[in-house]
Structures are given as structure tokens and as C-alpha cells.
Amino acid sequence: MSSPVLSIRGLTTEFVTPAGVVKAVNDVSWDLYPGETLGVVGESGSGKSVTAMSILGLVPSPPGRVVAGEILFEDRDLRTMPARELRQLRGSRIGMVFQDPMTSLNPVLSVGRQIAEALLLHDRGLGRERARARTVELLALVGVPNPEGRYDQYPHEFSGGMRQRAMIAMAIANDPTVLIADEPTTALDVTIQAQVLEVLRAARDRTNAATVLITHDLGVIAEHADRVVVMYGGKVVEVADVRTVFAAPRHPYTLGLMTSLPRLDVELERLDPIPGSPPSLIDLPTGCSFHPRCRVSRGREVCRTQVPPLYDVGGGQQSACHFAEEVPAAMAEVSRAMGADPGSAGR
């Protein structure tokens, strides 16, 4: 395998609040390789978006702060990079699609002008005329109808799907090496979601950018990701290629995510949701933070007292579970209780 284009090592990001210190990202490590799509999945509050904001140096300070770790982009640590260089990197070598385009786009500037500014900022010699022509090309590329006329329209004149397409156009304007898409289909109906994801796939193919796809939707992960990082309580709990994660998860949280969703390939008698609620990031449980909701732990002392490391379980798969070898049996047990074929999950 080639060298990673982006590596995170021991990333820890905290927010200081009146109630205490929120450990939003806690010792997170993963690699992104050239040309791949890395899916980052987990419930709301698991640390997915804060990880992305930490990479780009966009964590609001105060109250947020990156307190530890390395963010290596092409062997340079973004944490120690001068602010001016990091600003040049954002939007050129690393593109970002934010989850809420209505708040990410400036409401008093036309959409076309905002995309053109992203071009001019990183290529001073481009000129306004060429920047406009290039912007029209980008709008056409992402499927915005009548791109010439749309150039002068404002964000409120675009539908939600069109605004997200405009954000994708802005993110790929300078042919980035890395593209980060943070919940790119939030608040869109199912049909528009599929269209936006297809646009994102085409944009990735055009630029050959390595992509980080952040989502809570396992269906999106199954269709668009090559590898998967599962996060819970600010930590990485499982890493594997996408087929392995769905066929043979090795962390109880990953299993819980899968069994709590309806499926079309088999007829289920009932769903099996994860019991309880996500933990407070101010006061995490001792030991494994998932143990109060875990079907494998069953109150074992080691789960309540010792934090499990993220370790290799074979085949390139990693799990942060003291009893990862018991998860396949738990998967079969849950499948039988739900009235499904235990081996059908990976089909």
C-alpha cells in the first residue's frame, strides 16, 4: 500500500465549558491513502465533525483547543504549520464540503462570486473574467442547471440540493489532494441525497482526491466508502475495509449500529436498537466508554476498569474491544433474535 496522504496521530481536541472540559476528540489516529474514500461513521456527538475541523485548524478558540497529536499532510504537521501557510492550504490542497451550506455560504454575496473568490484567492493571476468562466464550468460540472444565469443568484435563491452542489463546486475548484465531506446530505430528501452523493463521487473521480466522508448513515458508507473508521465517545473503536465491517464487525458498537437499522435484503421481525444513550463527553464512563450499553461486556470487571486499546484483530481490521473475538457470536445471536439469517449481513 502506498504512503498515506493524510495521517492523524493521537489527535485530542477539547472544549472548555462552564460545566467542565468536553473531550470531543480523544486520542484519535487514522490514515487516508491516495485515491481512497475513508468513511467516518458514528452517532451524533461521537467526534466526527470536530476531527475534520481540527484537521483544517477551524476549531473555534476559545472554547476549543487541539491539545495533543499530529496532523500529517504529505509529511508536514498542520498543527505546527504557520497560520498563513495553513490558510493557503485550505481550499487549495485540502477541500471541505460543510454539512450546512445555508450557514456556510455568505447570504449577501452571489453564489458564483463566492466560488470565484475561492479560485482567485489561490491564483492571483487568474483574473475576474477567467475566474467567472471557470466558476460557470464548475457549476455545470456539479449539475447546477443554467450555470451562467445561476452565477449571479444568491444562496436563498438556490434549493438545499443546489446549495450543496455549489459547496462541492467550491471544494473542488482548485483540484484538491484531499476532500473532506462533512455530512454532505444533511437535511436533504432521499432523492436529492442520492444526486448529491453522485455529484460528490464524480467530483472525487475528476480530481482523484482522497476523500474523507463523514456521516451517520451506514447506507452511504456501504455504497461509497472503501474503508471505515467507527467512532464512539470521541474515540476510534473500529477500523476495517467496508466489506469486512458489514460482514464481520469486531466491536459491539459497530454491531449495534448495524442491527438498529431496517434492511431491505431480509425480512426482519423487529429491530434491535442500542440501549441507553451516548455518554457525556464531560464525564465519560470508566474503562470502555461503551460498556454501559454493551451486549458483550455483561458487566465484566475489565470493561468497567480498563480502557481497551485499538489493536489488530487480523486481516487489517482493528478493534478497541477487550472481547472482540466474541462479537461474531453476538452478531449471530442478535440476527436470530431479529428473525434474520445470521450470515446475511455482509451479502
GROMACS .gro file of C-alpha atoms in nm:
model
  347
    1MET     CA    1   0.000   0.000   0.000
    2SER     CA    2   0.127   0.349  -0.084
    3SER     CA    3   0.211   0.606   0.183
    4PRO     CA    4  -0.086   0.791   0.334
    5VAL     CA    5  -0.157   1.142   0.208
    6LEU     CA    6  -0.307   1.236   0.545
    7SER     CA    7  -0.227   1.083   0.883
    8ILE     CA    8  -0.372   1.166   1.222
    9ARG     CA    9  -0.177   1.052   1.524
   10GLY     CA   10  -0.309   1.081   1.879
   11LEU     CA   11  -0.534   1.378   1.799
   12THR     CA   12  -0.706   1.519   2.107
   13THR     CA   13  -0.940   1.820   2.095
   14GLU     CA   14  -1.117   1.967   2.396
   15PHE     CA   15  -1.374   2.238   2.464
   16VAL     CA   16  -1.369   2.430   2.792
   17THR     CA   17  -1.725   2.490   2.915
   18PRO     CA   18  -1.873   2.612   3.246
   19ALA     CA   19  -1.977   2.252   3.316
   20GLY     CA   20  -1.630   2.112   3.256
   21VAL     CA   21  -1.389   2.006   2.982
   22VAL     CA   22  -1.556   1.832   2.688
   23LYS     CA   23  -1.325   1.570   2.536
   24ALA     CA   24  -1.471   1.589   2.187
   25VAL     CA   25  -1.184   1.400   2.019
   26ASN     CA   26  -0.978   1.171   2.237
   27ASP     CA   27  -0.652   1.019   2.109
   28VAL     CA   28  -0.776   0.958   1.754
   29SER     CA   29  -0.547   0.805   1.490
   30TRP     CA   30  -0.616   0.703   1.129
   31ASP     CA   31  -0.464   0.719   0.781
   32LEU     CA   32  -0.606   0.833   0.447
   33TYR     CA   33  -0.447   0.687   0.134
   34PRO     CA   34  -0.432   0.839  -0.217
   35GLY     CA   35  -0.747   0.781  -0.421
   36GLU     CA   36  -0.949   0.612  -0.146
   37THR     CA   37  -1.270   0.714   0.027
   38LEU     CA   38  -1.249   0.678   0.403
   39GLY     CA   39  -1.588   0.669   0.574
   40VAL     CA   40  -1.607   0.808   0.928
   41VAL     CA   41  -1.927   0.694   1.099
   42GLY     CA   42  -2.087   0.722   1.441
   43GLU     CA   43  -2.376   0.874   1.633
   44SER     CA   44  -2.410   1.249   1.678
   45GLY     CA   45  -2.155   1.365   1.933
   46SER     CA   46  -1.903   1.092   1.856
   47GLY     CA   47  -1.636   1.339   1.741
   48LYS     CA   48  -1.659   1.304   1.362
   49SER     CA   49  -1.705   1.669   1.267
   50VAL     CA   50  -1.467   1.800   1.534
   51THR     CA   51  -1.198   1.573   1.390
   52ALA     CA   52  -1.249   1.736   1.048
   53MET     CA   53  -1.244   2.087   1.195
   54SER     CA   54  -0.927   2.002   1.386
   55ILE     CA   55  -0.754   1.889   1.066
   56LEU     CA   56  -0.829   2.223   0.899
   57GLY     CA   57  -0.747   2.436   1.202
   58LEU     CA   58  -1.106   2.559   1.225
   59VAL     CA   59  -1.186   2.467   1.585
   60PRO     CA   60  -1.315   2.790   1.744
   61SER     CA   61  -1.075   2.909   2.011
   62PRO     CA   62  -1.190   2.974   2.274
   63PRO     CA   63  -1.355   2.749   2.386
   64GLY     CA   64  -1.196   2.479   2.169
   65ARG     CA   65  -0.833   2.374   2.151
   66VAL     CA   66  -0.632   2.094   1.995
   67VAL     CA   67  -0.424   1.980   2.291
   68ALA     CA   68  -0.228   1.686   2.152
   69GLY     CA   69  -0.139   1.485   1.845
   70GLU     CA   70  -0.006   1.525   1.493
   71ILE     CA   71  -0.194   1.601   1.170
   72LEU     CA   72   0.043   1.499   0.893
   73PHE     CA   73  -0.039   1.612   0.539
   74GLU     CA   74   0.226   1.496   0.292
   75ASP     CA   75   0.463   1.455   0.590
   76ARG     CA   76   0.409   1.808   0.725
   77ASP     CA   77   0.237   1.862   1.059
   78LEU     CA   78  -0.057   2.101   1.009
   79ARG     CA   79  -0.058   2.178   1.382
   80THR     CA   80   0.285   2.342   1.364
   81MET     CA   81   0.240   2.498   1.020
   82PRO     CA   82   0.236   2.882   1.017
   83ALA     CA   83  -0.118   3.022   1.001
   84ARG     CA   84  -0.054   3.189   0.664
   85GLU     CA   85   0.056   2.861   0.505
   86LEU     CA   86  -0.239   2.675   0.654
   87ARG     CA   87  -0.480   2.932   0.508
   88GLN     CA   88  -0.324   2.877   0.166
   89LEU     CA   89  -0.359   2.502   0.208
   90ARG     CA   90  -0.730   2.520   0.295
   91GLY     CA   91  -0.936   2.540  -0.020
   92SER     CA   92  -0.644   2.452  -0.246
   93ARG     CA   93  -0.477   2.126  -0.142
   94ILE     CA   94  -0.750   2.033   0.108
   95GLY     CA   95  -1.113   2.100   0.013
   96MET     CA   96  -1.406   2.093   0.254
   97VAL     CA   97  -1.778   2.038   0.200
   98PHE     CA   98  -1.959   2.158   0.513
   99GLN     CA   99  -2.278   1.995   0.637
  100ASP     CA  100  -2.496   2.308   0.632
  101PRO     CA  101  -2.448   2.506   0.310
  102MET     CA  102  -2.701   2.772   0.414
  103THR     CA  103  -2.480   2.883   0.702
  104SER     CA  104  -2.154   2.815   0.514
  105LEU     CA  105  -2.241   3.037   0.217
  106ASN     CA  106  -2.241   3.415   0.260
  107PRO     CA  107  -2.605   3.528   0.218
  108VAL     CA  108  -2.512   3.874   0.081
  109LEU     CA  109  -2.277   3.755  -0.195
  110SER     CA  110  -2.382   3.572  -0.510
  111VAL     CA  111  -2.301   3.203  -0.522
  112GLY     CA  112  -2.087   3.248  -0.831
  113ARG     CA  113  -1.882   3.523  -0.674
  114GLN     CA  114  -1.809   3.309  -0.369
  115ILE     CA  115  -1.681   3.021  -0.584
  116ALA     CA  116  -1.478   3.266  -0.796
  117GLU     CA  117  -1.321   3.411  -0.480
  118ALA     CA  118  -1.202   3.061  -0.385
  119LEU     CA  119  -1.025   3.046  -0.723
  120LEU     CA  120  -0.878   3.397  -0.706
  121LEU     CA  121  -0.753   3.354  -0.351
  122HIS     CA  122  -0.522   3.072  -0.460
  123ASP     CA  123  -0.437   3.202  -0.809
  124ARG     CA  124  -0.387   3.578  -0.808
  125GLY     CA  125  -0.305   3.583  -1.178
  126LEU     CA  126  -0.630   3.421  -1.287
  127GLY     CA  127  -0.828   3.743  -1.335
  128ARG     CA  128  -1.201   3.806  -1.281
  129GLU     CA  129  -1.310   3.712  -1.633
  130ARG     CA  130  -1.136   3.376  -1.631
  131ALA     CA  131  -1.246   3.310  -1.273
  132ARG     CA  132  -1.608   3.367  -1.378
  133ALA     CA  133  -1.572   3.134  -1.677
  134ARG     CA  134  -1.412   2.868  -1.457
  135THR     CA  135  -1.690   2.905  -1.198
  136VAL     CA  136  -1.956   2.854  -1.464
  137GLU     CA  137  -1.772   2.536  -1.571
  138LEU     CA  138  -1.767   2.413  -1.211
  139LEU     CA  139  -2.139   2.481  -1.161
  140ALA     CA  140  -2.213   2.288  -1.478
  141LEU     CA  141  -1.985   2.007  -1.364
  142VAL     CA  142  -2.181   1.957  -1.041
  143GLY     CA  143  -2.514   1.962  -1.223
  144VAL     CA  144  -2.645   2.311  -1.149
  145PRO     CA  145  -2.885   2.398  -1.435
  146ASN     CA  146  -2.831   2.721  -1.629
  147PRO     CA  147  -2.493   2.783  -1.462
  148GLU     CA  148  -2.437   3.115  -1.642
  149GLY     CA  149  -2.760   3.256  -1.502
  150ARG     CA  150  -2.714   3.095  -1.162
  151TYR     CA  151  -2.374   3.264  -1.119
  152ASP     CA  152  -2.539   3.591  -1.012
  153GLN     CA  153  -2.803   3.438  -0.788
  154TYR     CA  154  -2.781   3.439  -0.408
  155PRO     CA  155  -2.787   3.137  -0.172
  156HIS     CA  156  -3.154   3.192  -0.079
  157GLU     CA  157  -3.243   3.152  -0.448
  158PHE     CA  158  -3.091   2.801  -0.453
  159SER     CA  159  -3.265   2.491  -0.320
  160GLY     CA  160  -3.092   2.286  -0.050
  161GLY     CA  161  -2.959   2.039  -0.304
  162MET     CA  162  -2.836   2.317  -0.533
  163ARG     CA  163  -2.657   2.488  -0.242
  164GLN     CA  164  -2.481   2.163  -0.158
  165ARG     CA  165  -2.377   2.125  -0.522
  166ALA     CA  166  -2.236   2.478  -0.510
  167MET     CA  167  -2.039   2.384  -0.196
  168ILE     CA  168  -1.895   2.082  -0.377
  169ALA     CA  169  -1.801   2.304  -0.672
  170MET     CA  170  -1.619   2.538  -0.433
  171ALA     CA  171  -1.442   2.249  -0.259
  172ILE     CA  172  -1.303   2.104  -0.584
  173ALA     CA  173  -1.233   2.438  -0.753
  174ASN     CA  174  -0.856   2.411  -0.704
  175ASP     CA  175  -0.825   2.034  -0.763
  176PRO     CA  176  -0.750   1.937  -0.401
  177THR     CA  177  -0.542   1.640  -0.296
  178VAL     CA  178  -0.777   1.570  -0.003
  179LEU     CA  179  -1.153   1.630   0.001
  180ILE     CA  180  -1.342   1.626   0.332
  181ALA     CA  181  -1.721   1.596   0.312
  182ASP     CA  182  -1.892   1.650   0.648
  183GLU     CA  183  -2.246   1.509   0.644
  184PRO     CA  184  -2.297   1.632   0.285
  185THR     CA  185  -2.659   1.509   0.267
  186THR     CA  186  -2.790   1.655   0.594
  187ALA     CA  187  -3.149   1.789   0.572
  188LEU     CA  188  -3.193   1.672   0.210
  189ASP     CA  189  -3.468   1.437   0.098
  190VAL     CA  190  -3.371   1.090  -0.018
  191THR     CA  191  -3.378   1.161  -0.392
  192ILE     CA  192  -3.163   1.474  -0.356
  193GLN     CA  193  -2.927   1.289  -0.122
  194ALA     CA  194  -2.858   1.032  -0.393
  195GLN     CA  195  -2.799   1.305  -0.651
  196VAL     CA  196  -2.559   1.497  -0.425
  197LEU     CA  197  -2.362   1.182  -0.341
  198GLU     CA  198  -2.333   1.101  -0.710
  199VAL     CA  199  -2.205   1.453  -0.775
  200LEU     CA  200  -1.955   1.408  -0.493
  201ARG     CA  201  -1.840   1.078  -0.642
  202ALA     CA  202  -1.796   1.238  -0.985
  203ALA     CA  203  -1.606   1.529  -0.830
  204ARG     CA  204  -1.377   1.290  -0.648
  205ASP     CA  205  -1.315   1.092  -0.966
  206ARG     CA  206  -1.240   1.411  -1.159
  207THR     CA  207  -0.982   1.541  -0.910
  208ASN     CA  208  -0.860   1.196  -0.793
  209ALA     CA  209  -0.877   1.339  -0.441
  210ALA     CA  210  -0.852   1.112  -0.140
  211THR     CA  211  -1.186   1.163   0.036
  212VAL     CA  212  -1.298   1.163   0.398
  213LEU     CA  213  -1.675   1.102   0.403
  214ILE     CA  214  -1.827   1.183   0.742
  215THR     CA  215  -2.177   1.052   0.801
  216HIS     CA  216  -2.407   0.873   1.042
  217ASP     CA  217  -2.572   0.687   0.751
  218LEU     CA  218  -2.444   0.331   0.715
  219GLY     CA  219  -2.611   0.302   0.374
  220VAL     CA  220  -2.395   0.587   0.244
  221ILE     CA  221  -2.088   0.419   0.391
  222ALA     CA  222  -2.173   0.084   0.231
  223GLU     CA  223  -2.212   0.237  -0.115
  224HIS     CA  224  -1.938   0.500  -0.123
  225ALA     CA  225  -1.656   0.412   0.120
  226ASP     CA  226  -1.351   0.189   0.072
  227ARG     CA  227  -1.253   0.176   0.438
  228VAL     CA  228  -1.443   0.268   0.754
  229VAL     CA  229  -1.348   0.437   1.080
  230VAL     CA  230  -1.613   0.389   1.352
  231MET     CA  231  -1.612   0.650   1.632
  232TYR     CA  232  -1.780   0.645   1.971
  233GLY     CA  233  -1.742   0.888   2.261
  234GLY     CA  234  -1.466   1.080   2.084
  235LYS     CA  235  -1.254   0.770   2.017
  236VAL     CA  236  -1.195   0.531   1.727
  237VAL     CA  237  -1.341   0.190   1.816
  238GLU     CA  238  -1.306   0.002   1.485
  239VAL     CA  239  -1.121   0.035   1.154
  240ALA     CA  240  -1.162  -0.202   0.858
  241ASP     CA  241  -1.240  -0.218   0.489
  242VAL     CA  242  -1.607  -0.163   0.416
  243ARG     CA  243  -1.691  -0.524   0.325
  244THR     CA  244  -1.534  -0.657   0.644
  245VAL     CA  245  -1.718  -0.410   0.865
  246PHE     CA  246  -2.057  -0.516   0.732
  247ALA     CA  247  -1.983  -0.888   0.710
  248ALA     CA  248  -1.787  -0.934   1.031
  249PRO     CA  249  -1.781  -0.635   1.271
  250ARG     CA  250  -1.546  -0.681   1.566
  251HIS     CA  251  -1.675  -0.412   1.801
  252PRO     CA  252  -2.013  -0.430   1.979
  253TYR     CA  253  -2.089  -0.067   1.892
  254THR     CA  254  -2.046  -0.133   1.520
  255LEU     CA  255  -2.275  -0.434   1.556
  256GLY     CA  256  -2.529  -0.220   1.741
  257LEU     CA  257  -2.531   0.039   1.462
  258MET     CA  258  -2.600  -0.231   1.205
  259THR     CA  259  -2.875  -0.410   1.394
  260SER     CA  260  -3.062  -0.090   1.481
  261LEU     CA  261  -3.138  -0.011   1.115
  262PRO     CA  262  -3.410  -0.155   0.890
  263ARG     CA  263  -3.295  -0.364   0.593
  264LEU     CA  264  -3.436  -0.437   0.251
  265ASP     CA  265  -3.248  -0.761   0.180
  266VAL     CA  266  -3.413  -0.966   0.455
  267GLU     CA  267  -3.748  -0.961   0.634
  268LEU     CA  268  -3.694  -0.874   0.998
  269GLU     CA  269  -3.942  -0.942   1.273
  270ARG     CA  270  -3.810  -0.644   1.475
  271LEU     CA  271  -3.517  -0.406   1.503
  272ASP     CA  272  -3.266  -0.425   1.786
  273PRO     CA  273  -3.167  -0.070   1.892
  274ILE     CA  274  -2.863   0.011   2.105
  275PRO     CA  275  -2.990   0.051   2.462
  276GLY     CA  276  -2.928   0.370   2.656
  277SER     CA  277  -2.779   0.696   2.529
  278PRO     CA  278  -2.437   0.815   2.411
  279PRO     CA  279  -2.207   0.908   2.701
  280SER     CA  280  -2.144   1.258   2.830
  281LEU     CA  281  -1.811   1.377   2.690
  282ILE     CA  282  -1.757   1.573   3.011
  283ASP     CA  283  -1.790   1.267   3.233
  284LEU     CA  284  -1.710   0.954   3.033
  285PRO     CA  285  -1.764   0.614   3.196
  286THR     CA  286  -1.456   0.449   3.341
  287GLY     CA  287  -1.288   0.179   3.137
  288CYS     CA  288  -1.450   0.122   2.797
  289SER     CA  289  -1.692   0.411   2.740
  290PHE     CA  290  -1.934   0.177   2.560
  291HIS     CA  291  -1.960  -0.081   2.838
  292PRO     CA  292  -2.289   0.054   2.991
  293ARG     CA  293  -2.464  -0.014   2.656
  294CYS     CA  294  -2.269  -0.323   2.550
  295ARG     CA  295  -2.423  -0.667   2.488
  296VAL     CA  296  -2.081  -0.837   2.502
  297SER     CA  297  -1.946  -0.679   2.822
  298ARG     CA  298  -2.217  -0.820   3.052
  299GLY     CA  299  -2.074  -0.628   3.348
  300ARG     CA  300  -1.723  -0.772   3.324
  301GLU     CA  301  -1.473  -0.603   3.553
  302VAL     CA  302  -1.212  -0.540   3.284
  303CYS     CA  303  -1.465  -0.349   3.071
  304ARG     CA  304  -1.553  -0.122   3.363
  305THR     CA  305  -1.195  -0.053   3.473
  306GLN     CA  306  -0.959  -0.069   3.173
  307VAL     CA  307  -0.970   0.135   2.852
  308PRO     CA  308  -0.921  -0.109   2.563
  309PRO     CA  309  -0.651  -0.016   2.311
  310LEU     CA  310  -0.717  -0.014   1.937
  311TYR     CA  311  -0.539  -0.332   1.822
  312ASP     CA  312  -0.517  -0.553   1.514
  313VAL     CA  313  -0.762  -0.843   1.508
  314GLY     CA  314  -0.647  -0.979   1.172
  315GLY     CA  315  -0.695  -0.901   0.806
  316GLY     CA  316  -0.614  -0.535   0.850
  317GLN     CA  317  -0.907  -0.491   1.088
  318GLN     CA  318  -0.867  -0.307   1.419
  319SER     CA  319  -1.094  -0.308   1.722
  320ALA     CA  320  -1.095  -0.135   2.061
  321CYS     CA  321  -1.275  -0.412   2.248
  322HIS     CA  322  -1.144  -0.643   2.520
  323PHE     CA  323  -1.360  -0.924   2.378
  324ALA     CA  324  -1.351  -0.859   2.004
  325GLU     CA  325  -1.340  -1.233   1.936
  326GLU     CA  326  -1.689  -1.269   2.091
  327VAL     CA  327  -1.858  -1.014   1.861
  328PRO     CA  328  -1.927  -1.259   1.573
  329ALA     CA  329  -2.117  -1.489   1.810
  330ALA     CA  330  -2.312  -1.191   1.942
  331MET     CA  331  -2.392  -1.095   1.584
  332ALA     CA  332  -2.533  -1.441   1.513
  333GLU     CA  333  -2.736  -1.432   1.834
  334VAL     CA  334  -2.885  -1.090   1.753
  335SER     CA  335  -2.963  -1.194   1.395
  336ARG     CA  336  -3.154  -1.500   1.514
  337ALA     CA  337  -3.349  -1.291   1.765
  338MET     CA  338  -3.441  -1.046   1.489
  339GLY     CA  339  -3.558  -1.327   1.263
  340ALA     CA  340  -3.276  -1.286   1.007
  341ASP     CA  341  -3.019  -1.524   0.861
  342PRO     CA  342  -2.703  -1.466   1.074
  343GLY     CA  343  -2.482  -1.475   0.763
  344SER     CA  344  -2.687  -1.235   0.555
  345ALA     CA  345  -2.547  -0.905   0.688
  346GLY     CA  346  -2.249  -0.899   0.455
  347ARG     CA  347  -2.432  -1.004   0.140
   0.00000   0.00000   0.00000
